[in-house]
């Protein structure tokens, strides 16, 4: 039995929205354990906001959360296309989606199921809808997640460190084959418009070039790094490029557009572009490798398990204190909370003068800009 002072809440729901990431189950576990200890019923919303729209809920029991701390993905399922206030319900003759506001349906489901609080675990898109439901009078608390680490209001999100570890491991492996063949190897990592994964994994793998969206690159400068390294007798050049990196004067390379999604752009292809261009310029054989969703999958690292547990616990603390319409966050290494409008629809990017950018430059990495 818990000796915590429990709130008046008798039933809460948990929803995981947006792209999945390692650590989601650890948050679900932390919240559910705490709630069940306080005799609060826990319902899981299936497949993110889609399940809320379609009235798909299921109880989360002690048995459901047993052994899930280390499991990747989310036991509830997720969705990065469903926005309740602008949901694509069909297509016009020209193929463009027809959008409908289904907020009222969702509110009805809350009432009919007697749900008194909602904890949403997600990124900026999920928090945008969470802020919307808070405005409609729902007691919502947000928990930030994303491998991209780009949530405004929190200096760190769980899932990020696991993705960095995965990317670093891949870069280390690619380095050995690059050395064998005297090649330039380009590894494209995720991150959307933020370069955090590339910056961290690039430093951790001693990548020679790190290309991030926030610092437009010049291909001649990248080619110069390869030539300089060859002149110094180096066997290879390792280039870590963020999927959102952009050539100076150019634009991001888009792999797919999904108009039904709140964030319709899917990035991808810059790795191949950079590899082809530097081979042309230098004559050095080049290859590329796209890590893709490998970075989102698998077992969360210890750091993410701990962070996810702490954030889940903090979300329950906020509910208990009646602090709703808030997102739990980490600032200056401390757990805190911010208004849900802070992360809604925004992204936390790498600043050009971030200490890690300076540290990377100091150990010889080029950002392809000078
Ligand atoms: O936001 C997480 C993320 O993995 C991004 O890094 C990436 O750009 C995007 O999601 C991919 O989305 P999807 O799973 O729809 O391809």
mmCIF file of N, CA, C and O in Angstrom, residues 232-313:
data_model
loop_
_atom_site.group_PDB
_atom_site.id
_atom_site.type_symbol
_atom_site.label_atom_id
_atom_site.label_comp_id
_atom_site.label_asym_id
_atom_site.label_seq_id
_atom_site.Cartn_x
_atom_site.Cartn_y
_atom_site.Cartn_z
ATOM 1 N N UNK A 232 46.957 13.919 -44.951
ATOM 2 C CA UNK A 232 47.572 13.593 -43.650
ATOM 3 C C UNK A 232 47.667 12.087 -43.428
ATOM 4 O O UNK A 232 48.015 11.632 -42.332
ATOM 5 N N UNK A 233 47.351 11.307 -44.456
ATOM 6 C CA UNK A 233 47.504 9.848 -44.370
ATOM 7 C C UNK A 233 46.365 9.132 -43.664
ATOM 8 O O UNK A 233 46.488 7.962 -43.298
ATOM 9 N N UNK A 234 45.242 9.821 -43.450
ATOM 10 C CA UNK A 234 44.100 9.172 -42.786
ATOM 11 C C UNK A 234 43.438 8.191 -43.762
ATOM 12 O O UNK A 234 43.338 8.459 -44.954
ATOM 13 N N UNK A 235 42.973 7.093 -43.223
ATOM 14 C CA UNK A 235 42.449 6.032 -44.092
ATOM 15 C C UNK A 235 41.000 6.279 -44.518
ATOM 16 O O UNK A 235 40.520 5.658 -45.472
ATOM 17 N N UNK A 236 40.279 7.141 -43.813
ATOM 18 C CA UNK A 236 38.857 7.312 -44.153
ATOM 19 C C UNK A 236 38.354 8.649 -43.620
ATOM 20 O O UNK A 236 39.023 9.301 -42.823
ATOM 21 N N UNK A 237 37.150 9.015 -44.073
ATOM 22 C CA UNK A 237 36.465 10.184 -43.511
ATOM 23 C C UNK A 237 35.047 9.760 -43.151
ATOM 24 O O UNK A 237 34.339 9.183 -43.978
ATOM 25 N N UNK A 238 34.667 10.040 -41.916
ATOM 26 C CA UNK A 238 33.342 9.662 -41.435
ATOM 27 C C UNK A 238 32.478 10.926 -41.346
ATOM 28 O O UNK A 238 32.857 11.894 -40.684
ATOM 29 N N UNK A 239 31.337 10.882 -42.021
ATOM 30 C CA UNK A 239 30.450 12.054 -42.071
ATOM 31 C C UNK A 239 29.103 11.674 -41.466
ATOM 32 O O UNK A 239 28.434 10.764 -41.953
ATOM 33 N N UNK A 240 28.737 12.352 -40.398
ATOM 34 C CA UNK A 240 27.450 12.096 -39.747
ATOM 35 C C UNK A 240 26.500 13.222 -40.164
ATOM 36 O O UNK A 240 26.753 14.386 -39.863
ATOM 37 N N UNK A 241 25.444 12.884 -40.869
ATOM 38 C CA UNK A 241 24.545 13.928 -41.366
ATOM 39 C C UNK A 241 23.127 13.730 -40.829
ATOM 40 O O UNK A 241 22.579 12.631 -40.863
ATOM 41 N N UNK A 242 22.594 14.808 -40.328
ATOM 42 C CA UNK A 242 21.219 14.785 -39.831
ATOM 43 C C UNK A 242 20.273 14.827 -41.030
ATOM 44 O O UNK A 242 20.527 15.551 -42.003
ATOM 45 N N UNK A 243 19.160 14.106 -40.957
ATOM 46 C CA UNK A 243 18.223 14.043 -42.088
ATOM 47 C C UNK A 243 17.712 15.420 -42.512
ATOM 48 O O UNK A 243 17.312 15.620 -43.658
ATOM 49 N N UNK A 244 17.767 16.388 -41.590
ATOM 50 C CA UNK A 244 17.257 17.725 -41.906
ATOM 51 C C UNK A 244 18.351 18.697 -42.329
ATOM 52 O O UNK A 244 18.073 19.880 -42.554
ATOM 53 N N UNK A 245 19.585 18.206 -42.462
ATOM 54 C CA UNK A 245 20.699 19.112 -42.817
ATOM 55 C C UNK A 245 20.455 19.711 -44.194
ATOM 56 O O UNK A 245 19.889 19.069 -45.081
ATOM 57 N N UNK A 246 20.916 20.929 -44.344
ATOM 58 C CA UNK A 246 20.603 21.639 -45.582
ATOM 59 C C UNK A 246 21.854 22.318 -46.143
ATOM 60 O O UNK A 246 22.672 22.858 -45.401
ATOM 61 N N UNK A 247 21.984 22.214 -47.466
ATOM 62 C CA UNK A 247 23.116 22.850 -48.133
ATOM 63 C C UNK A 247 22.904 24.366 -48.119
ATOM 64 O O UNK A 247 21.758 24.827 -48.249
ATOM 65 N N UNK A 248 24.001 25.115 -47.973
ATOM 66 C CA UNK A 248 23.882 26.574 -47.948
ATOM 67 C C UNK A 248 23.147 27.044 -49.213
ATOM 68 O O UNK A 248 23.519 26.635 -50.324
ATOM 69 N N UNK A 249 22.117 27.824 -49.038
ATOM 70 C CA UNK A 249 21.345 28.319 -50.191
ATOM 71 C C UNK A 249 20.345 27.305 -50.733
ATOM 72 O O UNK A 249 19.602 27.588 -51.670
ATOM 73 N N UNK A 250 20.310 26.116 -50.158
ATOM 74 C CA UNK A 250 19.400 25.083 -50.662
ATOM 75 C C UNK A 250 18.242 24.842 -49.710
ATOM 76 O O UNK A 250 17.940 25.672 -48.859
ATOM 77 N N UNK A 251 17.609 23.688 -49.866
ATOM 78 C CA UNK A 251 16.500 23.371 -48.949
ATOM 79 C C UNK A 251 16.588 21.913 -48.520
ATOM 80 O O UNK A 251 17.338 21.123 -49.106
ATOM 81 N N UNK A 252 15.819 21.566 -47.505
ATOM 82 C CA UNK A 252 15.855 20.205 -46.970
ATOM 83 C C UNK A 252 15.389 19.203 -48.031
ATOM 84 O O UNK A 252 14.547 19.528 -48.866
ATOM 85 N N UNK A 253 15.916 17.981 -47.942
ATOM 86 C CA UNK A 253 15.509 16.947 -48.901
ATOM 87 C C UNK A 253 14.366 16.145 -48.286
ATOM 88 O O UNK A 253 14.476 15.614 -47.175
ATOM 89 N N UNK A 254 13.262 16.111 -49.012
ATOM 90 C CA UNK A 254 12.029 15.490 -48.501
ATOM 91 C C UNK A 254 11.866 14.117 -49.158
ATOM 92 O O UNK A 254 12.011 13.975 -50.367
ATOM 93 N N UNK A 255 11.567 13.105 -48.328
ATOM 94 C CA UNK A 255 11.393 11.775 -48.926
ATOM 95 C C UNK A 255 9.919 11.461 -49.161
ATOM 96 O O UNK A 255 9.567 10.688 -50.034
ATOM 97 N N UNK A 256 9.037 12.121 -48.392
ATOM 98 C CA UNK A 256 7.615 11.789 -48.482
ATOM 99 C C UNK A 256 6.776 12.935 -47.925
ATOM 100 O O UNK A 256 7.182 13.573 -46.966
ATOM 101 N N UNK A 257 5.611 13.161 -48.529
ATOM 102 C CA UNK A 257 4.682 14.151 -47.974
ATOM 103 C C UNK A 257 3.370 13.428 -47.688
ATOM 104 O O UNK A 257 2.814 12.782 -48.562
ATOM 105 N N UNK A 258 2.916 13.524 -46.431
ATOM 106 C CA UNK A 258 1.653 12.891 -46.043
ATOM 107 C C UNK A 258 0.716 13.992 -45.551
ATOM 108 O O UNK A 258 0.809 14.444 -44.407
ATOM 109 N N UNK A 259 -0.170 14.438 -46.447
ATOM 110 C CA UNK A 259 -1.027 15.589 -46.119
ATOM 111 C C UNK A 259 -2.024 15.306 -45.001
ATOM 112 O O UNK A 259 -2.592 16.224 -44.424
ATOM 113 N N UNK A 260 -2.229 14.033 -44.670
ATOM 114 C CA UNK A 260 -3.164 13.719 -43.579
ATOM 115 C C UNK A 260 -2.502 13.881 -42.217
ATOM 116 O O UNK A 260 -3.156 13.825 -41.185
ATOM 117 N N UNK A 261 -1.190 14.052 -42.214
ATOM 118 C CA UNK A 261 -0.456 14.141 -40.963
ATOM 119 C C UNK A 261 -0.307 15.605 -40.527
ATOM 120 O O UNK A 261 -0.083 16.478 -41.368
ATOM 121 N N UNK A 262 -0.417 15.898 -39.196
ATOM 122 C CA UNK A 262 -0.224 17.276 -38.741
ATOM 123 C C UNK A 262 1.153 17.815 -39.146
ATOM 124 O O UNK A 262 1.329 19.010 -39.344
ATOM 125 N N UNK A 263 2.141 16.930 -39.244
ATOM 126 C CA UNK A 263 3.467 17.327 -39.711
ATOM 127 C C UNK A 263 3.720 16.534 -41.006
ATOM 128 O O UNK A 263 4.260 15.443 -40.979
ATOM 129 N N UNK A 264 3.278 17.077 -42.157
ATOM 130 C CA UNK A 264 3.220 16.279 -43.394
ATOM 131 C C UNK A 264 4.578 15.865 -43.990
ATOM 132 O O UNK A 264 4.639 14.922 -44.756
ATOM 133 N N UNK A 265 5.639 16.576 -43.613
ATOM 134 C CA UNK A 265 6.940 16.344 -44.257
ATOM 135 C C UNK A 265 7.709 15.209 -43.588
ATOM 136 O O UNK A 265 7.919 15.212 -42.379
ATOM 137 N N UNK A 266 8.172 14.257 -44.387
ATOM 138 C CA UNK A 266 9.110 13.240 -43.900
ATOM 139 C C UNK A 266 10.434 13.501 -44.619
ATOM 140 O O UNK A 266 10.475 13.528 -45.851
ATOM 141 N N UNK A 267 11.478 13.716 -43.841
ATOM 142 C CA UNK A 267 12.782 14.048 -44.413
ATOM 143 C C UNK A 267 13.541 12.782 -44.765
ATOM 144 O O UNK A 267 13.287 11.715 -44.210
ATOM 145 N N UNK A 268 14.521 12.908 -45.649
ATOM 146 C CA UNK A 268 15.349 11.749 -45.977
ATOM 147 C C UNK A 268 15.971 11.909 -47.344
ATOM 148 O O UNK A 268 15.355 12.483 -48.257
ATOM 149 N N UNK A 269 17.205 11.460 -47.491
ATOM 150 C CA UNK A 269 17.863 11.491 -48.797
ATOM 151 C C UNK A 269 19.137 12.327 -48.813
ATOM 152 O O UNK A 269 19.934 12.242 -49.744
ATOM 153 N N UNK A 270 19.349 13.109 -47.748
ATOM 154 C CA UNK A 270 20.525 13.995 -47.761
ATOM 155 C C UNK A 270 21.828 13.184 -47.673
ATOM 156 O O UNK A 270 22.862 13.598 -48.213
ATOM 157 N N UNK A 271 21.770 12.016 -47.049
ATOM 158 C CA UNK A 271 22.979 11.174 -46.947
ATOM 159 C C UNK A 271 23.482 10.773 -48.323
ATOM 160 O O UNK A 271 24.671 10.891 -48.636
ATOM 161 N N UNK A 272 22.578 10.315 -49.161
ATOM 162 C CA UNK A 272 22.959 9.903 -50.524
ATOM 163 C C UNK A 272 23.469 11.119 -51.299
ATOM 164 O O UNK A 272 24.477 11.045 -52.011
ATOM 165 N N UNK A 273 22.775 12.245 -51.136
ATOM 166 C CA UNK A 273 23.156 13.467 -51.850
ATOM 167 C C UNK A 273 24.597 13.864 -51.497
ATOM 168 O O UNK A 273 25.417 14.125 -52.378
ATOM 169 N N UNK A 274 24.881 13.871 -50.208
ATOM 170 C CA UNK A 274 26.226 14.284 -49.770
ATOM 171 C C UNK A 274 27.272 13.283 -50.283
ATOM 172 O O UNK A 274 28.325 13.678 -50.811
ATOM 173 N N UNK A 275 26.979 11.987 -50.174
ATOM 174 C CA UNK A 275 27.949 10.973 -50.625
ATOM 175 C C UNK A 275 28.240 11.133 -52.124
ATOM 176 O O UNK A 275 29.405 11.114 -52.555
ATOM 177 N N UNK A 276 27.192 11.299 -52.911
ATOM 178 C CA UNK A 276 27.378 11.451 -54.369
ATOM 179 C C UNK A 276 28.189 12.702 -54.683
ATOM 180 O O UNK A 276 29.108 12.675 -55.510
ATOM 181 N N UNK A 277 27.845 13.805 -54.026
ATOM 182 C CA UNK A 277 28.510 15.087 -54.339
ATOM 183 C C UNK A 277 29.978 15.078 -53.932
ATOM 184 O O UNK A 277 30.834 15.591 -54.667
ATOM 185 N N UNK A 278 30.279 14.512 -52.758
ATOM 186 C CA UNK A 278 31.701 14.563 -52.348
ATOM 187 C C UNK A 278 32.534 13.595 -53.189
ATOM 188 O O UNK A 278 33.708 13.867 -53.467
ATOM 189 N N UNK A 279 31.932 12.503 -53.635
ATOM 190 C CA UNK A 279 32.685 11.580 -54.515
ATOM 191 C C UNK A 279 33.039 12.282 -55.826
ATOM 192 O O UNK A 279 34.159 12.192 -56.322
ATOM 193 N N UNK A 280 32.040 13.005 -56.348
ATOM 194 C CA UNK A 280 32.263 13.752 -57.601
ATOM 195 C C UNK A 280 33.379 14.766 -57.433
ATOM 196 O O UNK A 280 34.239 14.922 -58.291
ATOM 197 N N UNK A 281 33.365 15.473 -56.307
ATOM 198 C CA UNK A 281 34.331 16.558 -56.100
ATOM 199 C C UNK A 281 35.734 16.044 -55.794
ATOM 200 O O UNK A 281 36.712 16.664 -56.177
ATOM 201 N N UNK A 282 35.852 14.922 -55.068
ATOM 202 C CA UNK A 282 37.170 14.491 -54.581
ATOM 203 C C UNK A 282 37.725 13.270 -55.328
ATOM 204 O O UNK A 282 38.922 13.002 -55.269
ATOM 205 N N UNK A 283 36.839 12.512 -55.949
ATOM 206 C CA UNK A 283 37.267 11.255 -56.571
ATOM 207 C C UNK A 283 37.413 10.136 -55.536
ATOM 208 O O UNK A 283 37.730 8.998 -55.872
ATOM 209 N N UNK A 284 37.173 10.441 -54.282
ATOM 210 C CA UNK A 284 37.249 9.422 -53.219
ATOM 211 C C UNK A 284 35.965 8.593 -53.224
ATOM 212 O O UNK A 284 34.863 9.162 -53.236
ATOM 213 N N UNK A 285 36.140 7.274 -53.229
ATOM 214 C CA UNK A 285 34.957 6.413 -53.241
ATOM 215 C C UNK A 285 34.123 6.688 -51.983
ATOM 216 O O UNK A 285 34.657 6.721 -50.870
ATOM 217 N N UNK A 286 32.826 6.861 -52.179
ATOM 218 C CA UNK A 286 31.952 7.214 -51.044
ATOM 219 C C UNK A 286 30.730 6.309 -51.022
ATOM 220 O O UNK A 286 30.236 5.884 -52.055
ATOM 221 N N UNK A 287 30.284 6.044 -49.828
ATOM 222 C CA UNK A 287 29.060 5.249 -49.627
ATOM 223 C C UNK A 287 28.223 5.939 -48.566
ATOM 224 O O UNK A 287 28.741 6.707 -47.753
ATOM 225 N N UNK A 288 26.931 5.616 -48.565
ATOM 226 C CA UNK A 288 26.069 6.191 -47.529
ATOM 227 C C UNK A 288 25.235 5.089 -46.888
ATOM 228 O O UNK A 288 25.055 4.011 -47.459
ATOM 229 N N UNK A 289 24.735 5.404 -45.718
ATOM 230 C CA UNK A 289 23.949 4.442 -44.959
ATOM 231 C C UNK A 289 22.899 5.244 -44.184
ATOM 232 O O UNK A 289 23.228 6.244 -43.564
ATOM 233 N N UNK A 290 21.648 4.842 -44.299
ATOM 234 C CA UNK A 290 20.565 5.557 -43.610
ATOM 235 C C UNK A 290 20.116 4.714 -42.419
ATOM 236 O O UNK A 290 19.632 3.600 -42.595
ATOM 237 N N UNK A 291 20.265 5.249 -41.210
ATOM 238 C CA UNK A 291 19.931 4.432 -40.025
ATOM 239 C C UNK A 291 18.431 4.305 -39.796
ATOM 240 O O UNK A 291 17.953 3.282 -39.317
ATOM 241 N N UNK A 292 17.678 5.331 -40.119
ATOM 242 C CA UNK A 292 16.216 5.265 -40.068
ATOM 243 C C UNK A 292 15.658 4.816 -38.728
ATOM 244 O O UNK A 292 16.163 5.168 -37.660
ATOM 245 N N UNK A 293 14.616 3.999 -38.792
ATOM 246 C CA UNK A 293 13.836 3.661 -37.596
ATOM 247 C C UNK A 293 14.562 2.738 -36.620
ATOM 248 O O UNK A 293 14.050 2.524 -35.513
ATOM 249 N N UNK A 294 15.712 2.238 -37.009
ATOM 250 C CA UNK A 294 16.536 1.465 -36.054
ATOM 251 C C UNK A 294 16.767 2.326 -34.806
ATOM 252 O O UNK A 294 16.801 1.825 -33.686
ATOM 253 N N UNK A 295 16.900 3.651 -35.036
ATOM 254 C CA UNK A 295 17.169 4.566 -33.916
ATOM 255 C C UNK A 295 15.977 4.704 -32.971
ATOM 256 O O UNK A 295 16.124 5.160 -31.846
ATOM 257 N N UNK A 296 14.794 4.380 -33.453
ATOM 258 C CA UNK A 296 13.599 4.525 -32.608
ATOM 259 C C UNK A 296 13.258 3.238 -31.862
ATOM 260 O O UNK A 296 12.420 3.261 -30.952
ATOM 261 N N UNK A 297 13.870 2.130 -32.303
ATOM 262 C CA UNK A 297 13.438 0.837 -31.776
ATOM 263 C C UNK A 297 14.323 0.307 -30.668
ATOM 264 O O UNK A 297 15.309 0.927 -30.265
ATOM 265 N N UNK A 298 13.934 -0.849 -30.178
ATOM 266 C CA UNK A 298 14.765 -1.593 -29.236
ATOM 267 C C UNK A 298 14.641 -1.162 -27.793
ATOM 268 O O UNK A 298 13.810 -0.339 -27.416
ATOM 269 N N UNK A 299 15.529 -1.758 -27.027
ATOM 270 C CA UNK A 299 15.522 -1.632 -25.564
ATOM 271 C C UNK A 299 16.027 -0.247 -25.145
ATOM 272 O O UNK A 299 17.060 0.208 -25.633
ATOM 273 N N UNK A 300 15.327 0.456 -24.255
ATOM 274 C CA UNK A 300 15.845 1.754 -23.785
ATOM 275 C C UNK A 300 17.115 1.567 -22.955
ATOM 276 O O UNK A 300 17.215 0.595 -22.200
ATOM 277 N N UNK A 301 18.056 2.487 -23.101
ATOM 278 C CA UNK A 301 19.274 2.412 -22.288
ATOM 279 C C UNK A 301 18.910 2.762 -20.832
ATOM 280 O O UNK A 301 17.812 3.266 -20.557
ATOM 281 N N UNK A 302 19.833 2.490 -19.916
ATOM 282 C CA UNK A 302 19.550 2.702 -18.486
ATOM 283 C C UNK A 302 19.149 4.148 -18.209
ATOM 284 O O UNK A 302 18.205 4.418 -17.451
ATOM 285 N N UNK A 303 19.851 5.093 -18.844
ATOM 286 C CA UNK A 303 19.558 6.512 -18.616
ATOM 287 C C UNK A 303 18.098 6.810 -18.954
ATOM 288 O O UNK A 303 17.394 7.495 -18.198
ATOM 289 N N UNK A 304 17.623 6.300 -20.109
ATOM 290 C CA UNK A 304 16.247 6.573 -20.522
ATOM 291 C C UNK A 304 15.225 5.885 -19.620
ATOM 292 O O UNK A 304 14.137 6.414 -19.399
ATOM 293 N N UNK A 305 15.569 4.703 -19.115
ATOM 294 C CA UNK A 305 14.641 4.024 -18.185
ATOM 295 C C UNK A 305 14.455 4.862 -16.919
ATOM 296 O O UNK A 305 13.357 4.995 -16.391
ATOM 297 N N UNK A 306 15.586 5.416 -16.458
ATOM 298 C CA UNK A 306 15.540 6.216 -15.225
ATOM 299 C C UNK A 306 14.768 7.518 -15.470
ATOM 300 O O UNK A 306 13.866 7.886 -14.706
ATOM 301 N N UNK A 307 15.116 8.201 -16.572
ATOM 302 C CA UNK A 307 14.457 9.476 -16.887
ATOM 303 C C UNK A 307 12.953 9.267 -17.092
ATOM 304 O O UNK A 307 12.123 10.033 -16.567
ATOM 305 N N UNK A 308 12.594 8.223 -17.833
ATOM 306 C CA UNK A 308 11.175 7.953 -18.112
ATOM 307 C C UNK A 308 10.426 7.670 -16.811
ATOM 308 O O UNK A 308 9.297 8.154 -16.608
ATOM 309 N N UNK A 309 11.046 6.927 -15.916
ATOM 310 C CA UNK A 309 10.407 6.612 -14.626
ATOM 311 C C UNK A 309 10.212 7.895 -13.815
ATOM 312 O O UNK A 309 9.141 8.137 -13.244
ATOM 313 N N UNK A 310 11.252 8.728 -13.802
ATOM 314 C CA UNK A 310 11.174 9.978 -13.029
ATOM 315 C C UNK A 310 10.099 10.905 -13.610
ATOM 316 O O UNK A 310 9.323 11.523 -12.860
ATOM 317 N N UNK A 311 10.017 10.989 -14.921
ATOM 318 C CA UNK A 311 9.025 11.880 -15.550
ATOM 319 C C UNK A 311 7.605 11.370 -15.306
ATOM 320 O O UNK A 311 6.676 12.152 -15.047
ATOM 321 N N UNK A 312 7.429 10.046 -15.401
ATOM 322 C CA UNK A 312 6.108 9.450 -15.144
ATOM 323 C C UNK A 312 5.671 9.721 -13.716
ATOM 324 O O UNK A 312 4.525 10.097 -13.442
ATOM 325 N N UNK A 313 6.621 9.565 -12.793
ATOM 326 C CA UNK A 313 6.336 9.802 -11.384
ATOM 327 C C UNK A 313 5.970 11.268 -11.137
ATOM 328 O O UNK A 313 5.048 11.593 -10.387
#
